[in-house]
Coordinates of C-alpha atoms in Angstrom, one line a residue:
Chain F
M1 CA 0.1 -0.2 -0.1
P2 CA 2.1 3.3 -1.1
I3 CA 1.6 5.7 1.3
T4 CA 3.3 8.8 0.7
Q5 CA 4.0 10.8 4.1
K6 CA 4.2 14.8 3.6
E7 CA 6.9 16.5 5.4
G8 CA 5.6 17.4 9.1
E9 CA 2.4 15.6 8.8
E10 CA 1.5 13.5 11.9
D11 CA -1.0 10.9 11.9
V12 CA -3.9 11.7 14.0
I13 CA -6.8 9.2 13.2
E14 CA -5.3 5.4 13.2
I15 CA -7.4 3.1 12.3
S16 CA -5.8 -1.2 12.2
D17 CA -7.2 -3.9 11.1
L18 CA -11.2 -2.8 11.8
Q19 CA -13.6 -5.4 11.4
G20 CA -17.4 -4.1 11.0
G21 CA -20.7 -3.9 10.1
Y22 CA -24.1 -4.6 10.9
S23 CA -25.0 -7.0 13.6
D24 CA -26.2 -9.7 10.5
C25 CA -23.7 -8.9 8.4
Q26 CA -19.6 -7.9 8.0
V27 CA -18.9 -5.4 5.8
L28 CA -15.8 -4.2 7.2
H29 CA -13.3 -6.5 6.4
G30 CA -9.6 -5.5 8.0
I31 CA -9.6 -2.2 7.5
S32 CA -6.4 0.0 8.5
L33 CA -5.8 3.0 7.0
K34 CA -4.2 6.5 8.6
V35 CA -5.8 9.8 8.7
P36 CA -2.9 12.5 8.6
E37 CA -3.8 15.8 10.6
G38 CA -5.0 19.3 8.5
C39 CA -5.9 17.0 5.4
I40 CA -8.5 16.2 3.1
T41 CA -8.8 12.4 3.0
T42 CA -11.3 10.9 1.3
I43 CA -13.0 7.3 0.5
I44 CA -14.4 6.3 -2.7
G45 CA -15.3 3.2 -3.9
P46 CA -18.1 1.6 -5.7
N47 CA -21.7 1.2 -4.1
G48 CA -21.9 -1.2 -1.3
C49 CA -18.0 -1.1 -0.7
G50 CA -18.6 0.0 2.8
K51 CA -17.6 3.5 2.8
S52 CA -20.4 4.7 4.5
T53 CA -19.8 1.6 7.1
L54 CA -16.3 2.8 7.4
L55 CA -17.3 6.4 8.8
K56 CA -20.4 5.4 10.5
T57 CA -17.7 3.0 12.3
I58 CA -15.4 5.8 12.8
A59 CA -18.1 8.0 14.1
R60 CA -18.7 5.1 16.8
Y61 CA -22.5 5.2 15.6
L62 CA -22.0 1.3 14.8
P63 CA -19.5 -1.0 16.7
A64 CA -16.3 -2.5 15.7
F65 CA -16.1 -6.2 15.6
S66 CA -12.3 -6.4 16.4
G67 CA -9.1 -4.4 15.3
S68 CA -9.0 -0.3 16.5
I69 CA -9.8 3.1 15.8
C70 CA -7.5 5.3 17.7
C71 CA -7.9 9.1 17.8
N72 CA -5.0 11.4 18.8
G73 CA -3.6 8.0 20.1
K74 CA -6.7 7.0 22.4
D75 CA -8.8 4.6 21.3
I76 CA -12.1 5.6 20.5
A77 CA -13.8 3.6 23.2
Q78 CA -12.8 5.1 26.0
Y79 CA -13.7 8.0 25.2
S80 CA -17.3 9.3 27.0
R81 CA -19.7 10.2 24.3
K82 CA -19.3 13.7 25.0
E83 CA -15.8 14.0 24.9
F84 CA -15.4 12.2 22.0
A85 CA -18.3 14.6 20.4
R86 CA -16.3 17.4 21.1
I87 CA -13.2 16.0 18.9
V88 CA -14.9 14.4 15.7
S89 CA -17.9 15.6 14.5
I90 CA -20.3 13.5 11.5
L91 CA -22.7 15.1 9.0
P92 CA -24.7 11.9 8.4
Q93 CA -25.8 11.5 4.4
W94 CA -29.4 10.5 5.6
R95 CA -31.0 13.5 8.5
E96 CA -34.5 14.2 9.8
A97 CA -35.4 17.7 8.4
P98 CA -37.0 18.9 11.6
F99 CA -39.1 21.8 11.5
I100 CA -36.8 24.4 13.1
T101 CA -35.0 27.6 12.1
V102 CA -31.5 27.5 10.9
E103 CA -30.2 28.8 13.5
R104 CA -32.1 26.5 16.1
L105 CA -30.3 24.0 14.3
V106 CA -26.5 25.2 14.2
L107 CA -27.3 25.9 18.0
Y108 CA -28.0 22.1 18.5
G109 CA -24.2 21.6 17.3
R110 CA -23.3 22.7 20.7
F111 CA -24.8 19.8 23.0
P112 CA -22.2 18.4 23.9
H113 CA -20.5 21.6 24.8
L114 CA -23.2 22.1 27.4
S115 CA -23.0 21.7 31.1
F116 CA -26.0 19.5 32.9
A117 CA -27.6 22.8 33.3
R118 CA -27.9 23.3 29.1
K119 CA -28.1 26.6 29.3
I120 CA -26.6 28.2 25.9
T121 CA -24.2 30.7 26.9
E122 CA -22.9 33.9 25.1
R123 CA -19.6 32.1 23.8
D124 CA -21.9 28.9 22.3
A125 CA -23.6 31.8 20.5
E126 CA -20.8 33.4 19.3
I127 CA -19.4 30.0 18.0
C128 CA -22.7 29.2 16.2
R129 CA -22.4 32.5 14.6
Q130 CA -19.0 32.4 13.5
A131 CA -20.1 28.9 12.6
M132 CA -22.9 30.5 10.5
M133 CA -20.9 32.9 8.9
D134 CA -18.4 30.9 7.5
T135 CA -20.7 28.9 5.4
G136 CA -22.3 31.6 4.4
T137 CA -25.7 31.0 5.8
L138 CA -26.4 34.1 8.4
N139 CA -29.0 35.9 6.2
M140 CA -31.1 32.4 6.3
R141 CA -30.9 32.5 9.8
E142 CA -34.6 32.3 10.3
K143 CA -35.8 30.5 8.0
D144 CA -37.2 27.3 8.8
I145 CA -34.7 24.0 7.1
R146 CA -37.5 23.1 5.2
E147 CA -38.0 25.6 2.6
L148 CA -33.7 25.5 2.1
S149 CA -32.7 24.3 -1.2
G150 CA -30.5 21.3 -1.2
G151 CA -27.6 22.9 -1.3
E152 CA -28.4 25.8 1.4
R153 CA -29.6 22.6 3.9
Q154 CA -26.2 21.4 3.3
R155 CA -24.6 24.1 4.1
V156 CA -26.2 24.5 7.2
Y157 CA -25.8 21.1 8.3
L158 CA -22.0 21.6 7.6
A159 CA -22.6 24.7 10.1
M160 CA -24.0 22.5 12.5
T161 CA -21.2 20.5 12.7
L162 CA -18.6 23.4 12.5
A163 CA -20.7 24.5 16.1
Q164 CA -19.8 21.1 17.2
D165 CA -15.8 22.9 17.6
S166 CA -14.2 19.3 16.6
E167 CA -11.2 19.0 15.5
Y168 CA -12.3 16.2 12.8
L169 CA -14.7 16.4 10.3
L170 CA -16.4 12.8 9.3
L171 CA -18.7 13.6 5.8
D172 CA -20.9 11.4 4.3
E173 CA -21.8 11.6 0.7
P174 CA -21.9 15.8 1.4
T175 CA -22.8 16.4 -2.1
T176 CA -25.1 13.7 -2.9
Y177 CA -28.3 15.7 -4.6
L178 CA -27.0 18.9 -4.8
D179 CA -26.7 19.9 -8.1
I180 CA -23.2 21.1 -10.2
A181 CA -22.8 25.0 -8.9
Q182 CA -24.1 24.0 -5.2
K183 CA -21.4 20.2 -5.4
Y184 CA -18.7 23.2 -6.4
E185 CA -20.0 25.3 -3.8
I186 CA -19.7 22.7 -1.3
M187 CA -16.4 21.4 -2.0
E188 CA -14.9 24.9 -1.6
L189 CA -16.0 25.0 1.6
I190 CA -15.0 22.1 2.5
C191 CA -11.5 23.1 1.4
R192 CA -12.2 26.4 3.7
I193 CA -12.9 24.6 6.6
C194 CA -10.0 22.1 6.4
A195 CA -7.6 25.5 5.7
T196 CA -8.3 26.9 9.2
G197 CA -6.5 23.7 10.6
K198 CA -9.4 21.1 10.9
S199 CA -9.5 17.4 9.4
I200 CA -11.7 16.6 7.3
V201 CA -12.6 12.3 6.3
M202 CA -15.3 11.7 4.2
T203 CA -16.8 9.6 1.5
L204 CA -17.5 10.7 -2.1
H205 CA -19.1 9.6 -5.0
D206 CA -18.1 11.6 -7.2
L207 CA -14.5 11.1 -9.5
P208 CA -13.2 14.0 -10.6
L209 CA -14.7 16.2 -7.3
A210 CA -12.7 13.5 -4.9
F211 CA -9.5 13.8 -6.4
A212 CA -10.0 18.0 -7.8
Y213 CA -10.1 18.4 -3.8
S214 CA -8.6 15.6 -1.6
D215 CA -5.5 15.9 0.0
R216 CA -5.5 11.8 0.2
V217 CA -7.4 9.1 -1.7
A218 CA -8.1 5.8 -0.3
V219 CA -10.1 3.4 -2.6
M220 CA -12.2 0.9 -1.1
E221 CA -13.7 -2.1 -2.6
G222 CA -15.6 -5.2 -0.5
G223 CA -14.5 -3.6 2.4
R224 CA -11.3 -3.2 2.2
I225 CA -8.8 -0.6 1.5
C226 CA -7.3 -1.4 -1.7
C227 CA -4.9 1.5 -2.3
C228 CA -4.6 5.1 -0.7
G229 CA -2.3 8.4 -1.1
T230 CA -2.2 11.2 -2.7
P231 CA -4.5 11.3 -5.8
Q232 CA -1.8 11.4 -8.0
A233 CA 0.2 8.5 -6.8
V234 CA -3.4 6.7 -6.6
L235 CA -4.0 7.7 -10.4
E236 CA -0.8 5.8 -11.4
S237 CA -1.5 3.0 -9.3
G238 CA -4.3 2.0 -11.8
T239 CA -6.1 1.3 -8.9
V240 CA -9.1 3.4 -9.9
D241 CA -9.4 1.9 -13.6
R242 CA -9.9 -1.3 -12.3
V243 CA -12.3 -0.7 -9.2
F244 CA -14.9 1.4 -11.7
S245 CA -14.1 -0.1 -14.7
V246 CA -12.7 3.5 -15.9
E247 CA -10.2 4.9 -17.6
S248 CA -8.9 8.0 -15.9
H249 CA -7.3 10.9 -18.0
C250 CA -5.4 13.9 -16.5
V251 CA -6.4 16.7 -19.0
N252 CA -5.5 20.5 -19.4
V253 CA -8.0 22.7 -19.0
A254 CA -7.1 26.3 -19.6
G255 CA -4.2 25.7 -17.4
N256 CA -5.7 23.6 -14.8
M257 CA -5.2 19.5 -14.5
E258 CA -8.7 18.5 -14.3
Y259 CA -9.4 14.9 -13.7
V260 CA -11.6 12.8 -16.5
F261 CA -12.9 9.3 -16.0
L262 CA -14.4 7.6 -19.0
P263 CA -16.2 4.5 -19.3
A264 CA -13.4 1.4 -19.9
Y265 CA -15.2 0.2 -22.8
S266 CA -15.5 3.4 -24.8
K267 CA -12.4 2.4 -27.3
G268 CA -14.5 -0.4 -28.0
Chain J
M1 CA -23.2 43.1 23.7
S2 CA -25.1 40.3 23.4
T3 CA -24.1 38.2 20.3
L4 CA -27.4 36.3 20.9
P5 CA -29.5 37.6 18.1
K6 CA -32.6 39.4 19.1
S7 CA -35.2 37.4 17.1
Y8 CA -34.1 34.6 19.1
I9 CA -34.7 36.1 22.6
R10 CA -37.8 37.6 21.0
T11 CA -39.5 34.2 20.1
Q12 CA -38.0 32.8 23.1
R13 CA -40.1 35.8 25.2
N14 CA -43.1 35.1 23.6
R15 CA -43.3 31.4 24.2
L16 CA -42.4 32.3 27.3
A17 CA -45.5 33.8 28.1
L18 CA -47.6 31.5 26.8
L19 CA -47.3 29.3 29.4
P20 CA -48.4 31.4 32.0
V21 CA -51.9 32.0 29.8
L22 CA -52.0 28.1 29.3
A23 CA -51.6 27.6 32.8
G24 CA -54.8 30.3 34.1
L25 CA -56.9 28.8 31.0
L26 CA -56.1 25.6 33.3
L27 CA -57.4 26.7 36.2
L28 CA -60.4 28.5 35.0
S29 CA -61.4 25.4 33.0
A30 CA -60.7 23.1 36.6
S31 CA -63.0 25.6 38.2
A32 CA -65.7 25.3 35.6
G33 CA -65.4 21.5 36.3
V34 CA -66.2 21.9 39.8
L35 CA -68.9 24.8 39.5
F36 CA -71.1 22.9 36.8
G37 CA -72.3 19.5 36.2
S38 CA -75.4 17.5 35.7
T39 CA -77.4 18.5 39.1
E40 CA -76.6 22.3 40.5
I41 CA -75.3 22.5 43.6
N42 CA -75.2 25.3 46.3
F43 CA -71.5 25.8 46.3
A44 CA -71.4 28.2 48.9
E45 CA -73.3 25.7 51.1
A46 CA -71.0 22.5 50.0
I47 CA -67.9 24.8 51.2
K48 CA -69.4 26.0 54.7
G49 CA -69.9 22.0 54.9
I50 CA -66.7 20.7 54.1
F51 CA -64.5 23.2 56.3
S52 CA -67.6 22.9 59.3
G53 CA -66.8 19.0 59.0
E54 CA -70.5 18.8 58.1
L55 CA -69.9 15.7 55.5
S56 CA -73.8 15.0 55.1
S57 CA -75.3 17.3 52.8
S58 CA -75.8 16.6 49.0
D59 CA -74.3 19.1 47.6
T60 CA -71.0 19.0 49.9
R61 CA -71.0 15.5 49.2
I62 CA -71.3 15.7 45.5
L63 CA -68.3 18.5 45.7
L64 CA -66.1 16.1 47.5
Y65 CA -67.1 12.8 45.8
V66 CA -68.1 13.7 42.7
R67 CA -66.7 16.8 41.4
L68 CA -63.1 17.1 42.8
P69 CA -61.9 13.7 41.9
R70 CA -63.3 13.8 38.6
V71 CA -61.8 17.2 38.0
C72 CA -58.4 15.8 39.1
A73 CA -58.8 13.1 36.9
T74 CA -59.4 14.9 33.9
L75 CA -56.5 17.3 34.8
L76 CA -54.3 14.0 35.3
S77 CA -55.5 12.3 32.6
G78 CA -54.8 15.1 29.8
C79 CA -51.4 16.5 31.5
A80 CA -50.2 12.6 31.1
L81 CA -52.1 11.2 27.5
A82 CA -50.6 14.7 26.1
L83 CA -47.1 14.2 27.6
S84 CA -46.8 10.7 27.0
G85 CA -47.6 11.5 23.0
V86 CA -45.3 14.3 22.7
M87 CA -42.7 12.0 23.5
L88 CA -43.6 9.3 21.8
Q89 CA -43.6 11.4 18.5
A90 CA -40.1 12.4 19.3
V91 CA -38.8 8.5 20.1
L92 CA -40.6 7.0 17.0
N93 CA -39.7 9.9 15.0
N94 CA -43.4 9.7 13.7
P95 CA -45.9 12.3 13.8
L96 CA -48.6 10.1 14.1
A97 CA -47.2 8.5 17.0
S98 CA -49.3 8.9 19.7
P99 CA -50.6 6.2 22.9
N100 CA -53.8 4.8 21.1
V101 CA -52.2 4.9 17.7
I102 CA -49.5 2.6 18.6
G103 CA -51.2 0.4 20.9
V104 CA -50.2 1.5 24.4
N105 CA -53.3 2.2 25.0
A106 CA -54.7 -1.0 24.3
G107 CA -52.0 -2.8 25.6
A108 CA -52.9 -1.3 29.0
G109 CA -56.6 -1.2 29.0
F110 CA -55.8 -5.3 27.9
F111 CA -53.9 -5.7 31.3
T112 CA -56.3 -3.8 33.1
F113 CA -59.2 -5.4 32.3
L114 CA -57.5 -9.0 33.2
V115 CA -56.3 -8.0 36.6
I116 CA -59.6 -6.7 36.9
S117 CA -61.2 -9.9 36.0
L118 CA -59.3 -12.2 37.4
F119 CA -58.4 -10.5 41.1
P120 CA -61.6 -7.7 41.3
A121 CA -60.2 -6.6 44.6
A122 CA -56.6 -5.4 43.4
V123 CA -57.7 -1.6 42.9
T124 CA -54.7 -0.6 43.8
W125 CA -52.5 -2.3 41.5
L126 CA -54.2 -1.5 38.3
P127 CA -52.1 1.2 37.2
I128 CA -48.8 -1.2 37.5
A129 CA -50.9 -3.8 35.5
A130 CA -51.8 -0.9 33.1
F131 CA -48.2 0.1 33.2
F132 CA -47.3 -3.4 32.0
G133 CA -49.9 -3.3 29.5
A134 CA -48.4 0.3 27.8
V135 CA -44.3 -1.6 28.5
A136 CA -45.6 -4.8 26.6
A137 CA -47.5 -2.6 23.6
C138 CA -44.2 -0.6 23.2
M139 CA -41.8 -3.1 23.2
I140 CA -43.2 -4.7 21.1
I141 CA -43.8 -1.5 18.3
Y142 CA -39.9 -1.0 19.0
G143 CA -38.6 -4.3 18.3
I144 CA -40.7 -3.8 15.2
A145 CA -39.1 0.0 14.0
S146 CA -35.6 -1.4 15.6
R147 CA -36.3 -4.6 12.7
T148 CA -38.0 -3.1 10.1
G149 CA -35.3 0.1 10.2
A150 CA -38.4 2.3 11.7
S151 CA -40.3 3.5 8.5
K152 CA -42.9 5.7 9.7
V153 CA -45.3 3.6 7.9
T154 CA -44.7 0.5 9.4
L155 CA -44.4 1.5 12.9
V156 CA -48.5 2.8 12.4
L157 CA -49.4 -0.6 10.6
A158 CA -48.0 -2.5 13.5
G159 CA -49.5 0.1 16.3
I160 CA -52.6 -1.0 14.2
A161 CA -52.3 -4.6 14.1
I162 CA -51.2 -4.7 17.7
S163 CA -54.4 -2.6 19.1
S164 CA -56.2 -4.7 17.0
I165 CA -55.1 -7.9 19.2
F166 CA -55.3 -6.4 22.4
T167 CA -58.2 -4.9 22.1
A168 CA -59.6 -8.7 20.6
G169 CA -58.3 -9.9 24.1
I170 CA -60.3 -7.1 25.6
N171 CA -63.3 -8.0 24.0
A172 CA -62.5 -11.9 24.7
I173 CA -62.2 -11.3 28.5
K174 CA -65.8 -9.2 28.4
T175 CA -67.1 -12.2 26.4
F176 CA -65.8 -15.0 28.8
F177 CA -66.1 -12.7 32.2
P178 CA -69.1 -11.1 31.5
D179 CA -70.0 -9.8 34.9
T180 CA -66.6 -8.4 36.2
L181 CA -66.9 -5.1 34.9
Y182 CA -70.2 -3.4 35.4
N183 CA -69.1 -0.7 32.8
G184 CA -67.1 -2.4 30.5
S185 CA -68.1 -0.7 27.4
S186 CA -67.7 2.8 29.1
F187 CA -64.0 1.6 29.8
L188 CA -63.5 1.1 26.2
I189 CA -64.9 4.3 25.0
G190 CA -63.1 6.3 27.9
G191 CA -64.6 8.5 30.1
F192 CA -64.6 9.5 34.1
S193 CA -67.8 8.6 35.3
G194 CA -67.7 6.8 38.8
V195 CA -63.5 7.6 39.5
S196 CA -62.8 7.9 43.2
F197 CA -60.1 9.5 44.9
K198 CA -59.6 5.6 45.9
N199 CA -58.5 4.5 42.4
L200 CA -56.7 7.9 41.6
F201 CA -54.1 8.1 44.1
P202 CA -52.0 5.0 42.4
A203 CA -52.5 6.7 39.2
Y204 CA -51.2 9.5 40.8
L205 CA -47.8 8.1 42.2
F206 CA -47.0 7.2 38.6
I207 CA -47.5 10.3 36.9
L208 CA -45.8 12.8 39.2
P209 CA -42.6 12.1 39.1
A210 CA -42.8 10.6 35.2
A211 CA -44.2 13.4 34.2
T212 CA -41.8 15.9 36.3
A213 CA -38.8 13.3 34.8
S214 CA -39.9 14.0 31.1
F215 CA -39.7 18.0 31.6
F216 CA -35.7 17.3 32.1
M217 CA -35.4 15.3 28.8
A218 CA -36.8 18.4 26.7
R219 CA -33.4 18.7 25.2
Q220 CA -32.5 15.3 24.9
L221 CA -36.3 15.2 22.7
D222 CA -34.8 18.4 20.6
V223 CA -31.8 16.0 19.7
L224 CA -33.3 13.0 19.2
C225 CA -35.9 14.5 16.5
L226 CA -32.4 15.5 14.1
G227 CA -32.8 11.2 13.7
D228 CA -30.3 8.9 15.1
E229 CA -27.3 9.7 13.3
T230 CA -27.1 13.2 14.0
A231 CA -27.8 12.8 17.7
S232 CA -25.5 10.1 18.2
G233 CA -23.0 11.9 16.4
L234 CA -24.2 15.4 19.1
G235 CA -22.7 12.7 22.2
M236 CA -26.0 11.4 23.0
N237 CA -26.3 7.8 23.9
V238 CA -29.6 7.4 21.3
T239 CA -30.7 4.1 22.4
A240 CA -30.3 5.3 26.1
V241 CA -31.8 7.9 25.9
R242 CA -35.0 6.2 23.4
M243 CA -35.2 3.4 26.0
I244 CA -36.1 6.2 29.1
L245 CA -38.1 8.0 27.1
I246 CA -40.4 4.7 26.2
I247 CA -40.3 4.3 29.4
L248 CA -41.3 7.1 30.6
A249 CA -44.1 7.8 27.9
C250 CA -45.7 4.5 29.3
V251 CA -46.2 5.0 32.8
L252 CA -47.9 8.0 32.0
A253 CA -50.5 6.5 29.2
G254 CA -50.5 2.8 31.3
A255 CA -51.1 5.2 34.6
A256 CA -53.8 7.5 32.7
V257 CA -55.9 4.2 31.1
S258 CA -55.7 2.8 34.1
F259 CA -58.7 5.0 35.4
S260 CA -59.6 6.8 32.4
G261 CA -60.3 3.9 30.1
L262 CA -59.1 3.8 26.5
V263 CA -59.4 7.7 25.8
S264 CA -58.5 8.9 22.6
F265 CA -57.2 11.1 20.6
V266 CA -55.6 13.7 23.7
G267 CA -51.9 12.2 22.8
L268 CA -52.2 12.4 19.3
I269 CA -53.8 16.0 18.6
V270 CA -52.7 17.8 22.2
P271 CA -49.2 17.9 20.8
H272 CA -49.4 18.9 17.5
I273 CA -51.9 21.8 18.0
C274 CA -49.1 22.9 20.6
R275 CA -46.5 22.5 17.5
G276 CA -48.3 24.5 16.0
I277 CA -48.4 27.5 18.4
I278 CA -45.0 27.3 20.0
G279 CA -43.4 25.3 18.0
T280 CA -41.2 22.5 18.3
E281 CA -38.7 23.1 21.2
H282 CA -39.3 21.1 23.9
K283 CA -38.6 22.8 26.6
F284 CA -41.7 24.6 25.3
L285 CA -43.4 21.8 24.3
L286 CA -44.1 19.5 26.8
P287 CA -45.1 21.9 29.8
A288 CA -47.6 23.4 26.9
S289 CA -48.3 20.4 25.9
C290 CA -48.8 19.1 28.7
L291 CA -51.1 22.4 30.2
S292 CA -53.3 21.8 27.1
G293 CA -53.8 18.1 27.3
G294 CA -55.6 19.1 31.2
I295 CA -57.4 21.8 29.9
F296 CA -58.7 19.9 26.8
M297 CA -59.8 16.4 29.1
T298 CA -61.4 18.7 31.6
V299 CA -63.4 21.1 29.1
C300 CA -64.2 17.7 26.6
D301 CA -65.7 16.1 30.4
L302 CA -67.5 19.2 31.8
I303 CA -69.2 19.3 28.5
S304 CA -70.2 15.8 28.1
R305 CA -71.9 16.4 31.7
V306 CA -74.2 19.1 30.9
L307 CA -74.4 19.0 27.4
F308 CA -77.9 16.7 27.6
A309 CA -77.6 16.5 31.8
P310 CA -78.8 14.7 33.7
Y311 CA -77.7 12.3 30.9
E312 CA -74.2 11.8 30.3
V313 CA -71.9 11.4 27.0
P314 CA -69.0 9.2 27.9
V315 CA -66.4 11.9 27.2
G316 CA -64.4 9.3 24.5
I317 CA -67.0 9.5 22.2
L318 CA -67.1 14.1 22.4
L319 CA -62.7 13.5 22.7
S320 CA -63.1 11.3 18.8
L321 CA -66.2 14.2 17.8
V322 CA -64.5 17.1 18.6
G323 CA -60.8 15.9 18.3
G324 CA -61.6 13.7 14.2
P325 CA -62.8 17.1 12.8
F326 CA -60.6 19.0 14.1
F327 CA -57.2 17.0 13.3
I328 CA -58.7 16.8 9.9
C329 CA -59.3 20.8 9.6
L330 CA -55.0 20.6 10.9
L331 CA -53.9 18.1 8.2
L332 CA -55.8 20.3 5.3
R333 CA -54.5 23.6 6.5
K334 CA -50.9 22.3 6.3
R335 CA -51.6 21.0 2.7
G336 CA -52.6 24.1 1.9
R337 CA -49.6 25.8 3.4
R338 CA -46.9 23.5 2.0
T339 CA -48.4 23.6 -1.7

């Protein structure tokens, strides 16, 4: 497994030989993965390969059968729920859209930080305001969640995840159901969030987006990680072509390198 | 400068102001419930009788042994069923959930019937029996929910099935032990005639602590409504919170059913109306539903007593007659707004 480490980076989430899944079916068959600090790590793979399951297991939503996940050098099972929620936040793919205002939703991000009295302080409000500013949702804060478009809603949920003020963000398919402009908008936003020093692990369906915006790409197939490294290294290894049955090309478009994936049978 | 936005503070204040209003209405409806009834009583005489220790006059007796326990019962069951409805709707993540829709009422009713027909003397144990019935129904629902992925439609369908099973059980008992419950059919419709402090007291012991505890779960309920994954990501122990809430809801519904029978609809409509008025934040929704449930039940019971006096319409009939159309209006209005 070619892992090229950038200078001065530290691995902060370390997964070793992880087996996991649902009670009646094992999905993850020995995952080992290191997530470096301050980077965007993207997990790609065909449908049903276990990307979301892996993310949910890292988020402690699903239990690990065996193996370990360490976060900042400590096994995640040893954190209390609240402690863990202050370090790692997750943006699930499937969510309820409750009948509440944007502001209210973002305030829920402070839940793991609230004391027993659960009173929202000025500091909590300030952090939420900042999160809404960063995601460009401040102007819609009195709107109802259900009135928003898909892209706006995604930004609002990102704001909630940001308000959680954790070092790590796990994003499960942050671009599903978005149109192309909204997709780019969300990816740019994720990059800006990463630039503030947060580490991001996400799953993506969209290969060009994954390769354009990630520092690290991990390819999953059948519950295993078959390749992991910089986008360039992963592409050169040919794993993507094999796993997705595509042909990848690097094309120069107006001075930028863009990734294009064509069906493998296109040449006949 | 305060960073809490003005709009937030404003809505919080408005909502908070609504609670004393509801509390006032509750007092008003309770006193109306005590003052009026199928027979007119001389209230001054009755009060005088109580204070002088002279309990033989019929006015005093009506006040003390009929009106007061009755109003206490309607308040108690209204509050309990509404609270139970709020919590079940959040736990099952389903706006259609309520103690009677998902079969909790029928379960409680079945166990109550069972105990009362086997051990007619065990009045004190009725709330406990009702509680176990409610828990049994809830566990079946919860089991089905966790197995099938808790789709909203499945839950309601499962509830209907469970409800009909327990109702069949009740009818079976009624057929095989026809003499055990002189008011068997009124138990099925739900009503408060013949309620006394003696059979209210054990229910109070269950409902008061459970209601108090439920107010402490407001924030958890809010977060639970965001969906399991989000709630878990925010550091909440979803399974444990859900269990606690289900138990609280069962205690409330079970204890209420034990003395009021299968009162329908309150647990479904009251939370809905309150949500429309006060919003989905449980810090306000719980107390508002609790108060409104009490008001609604007391007023309906009062109407049922005076409407065709001296005959009494069972309050269950009235609740369904008032509640059903009201709920339909609510649905139509909601639909109109969205399209």
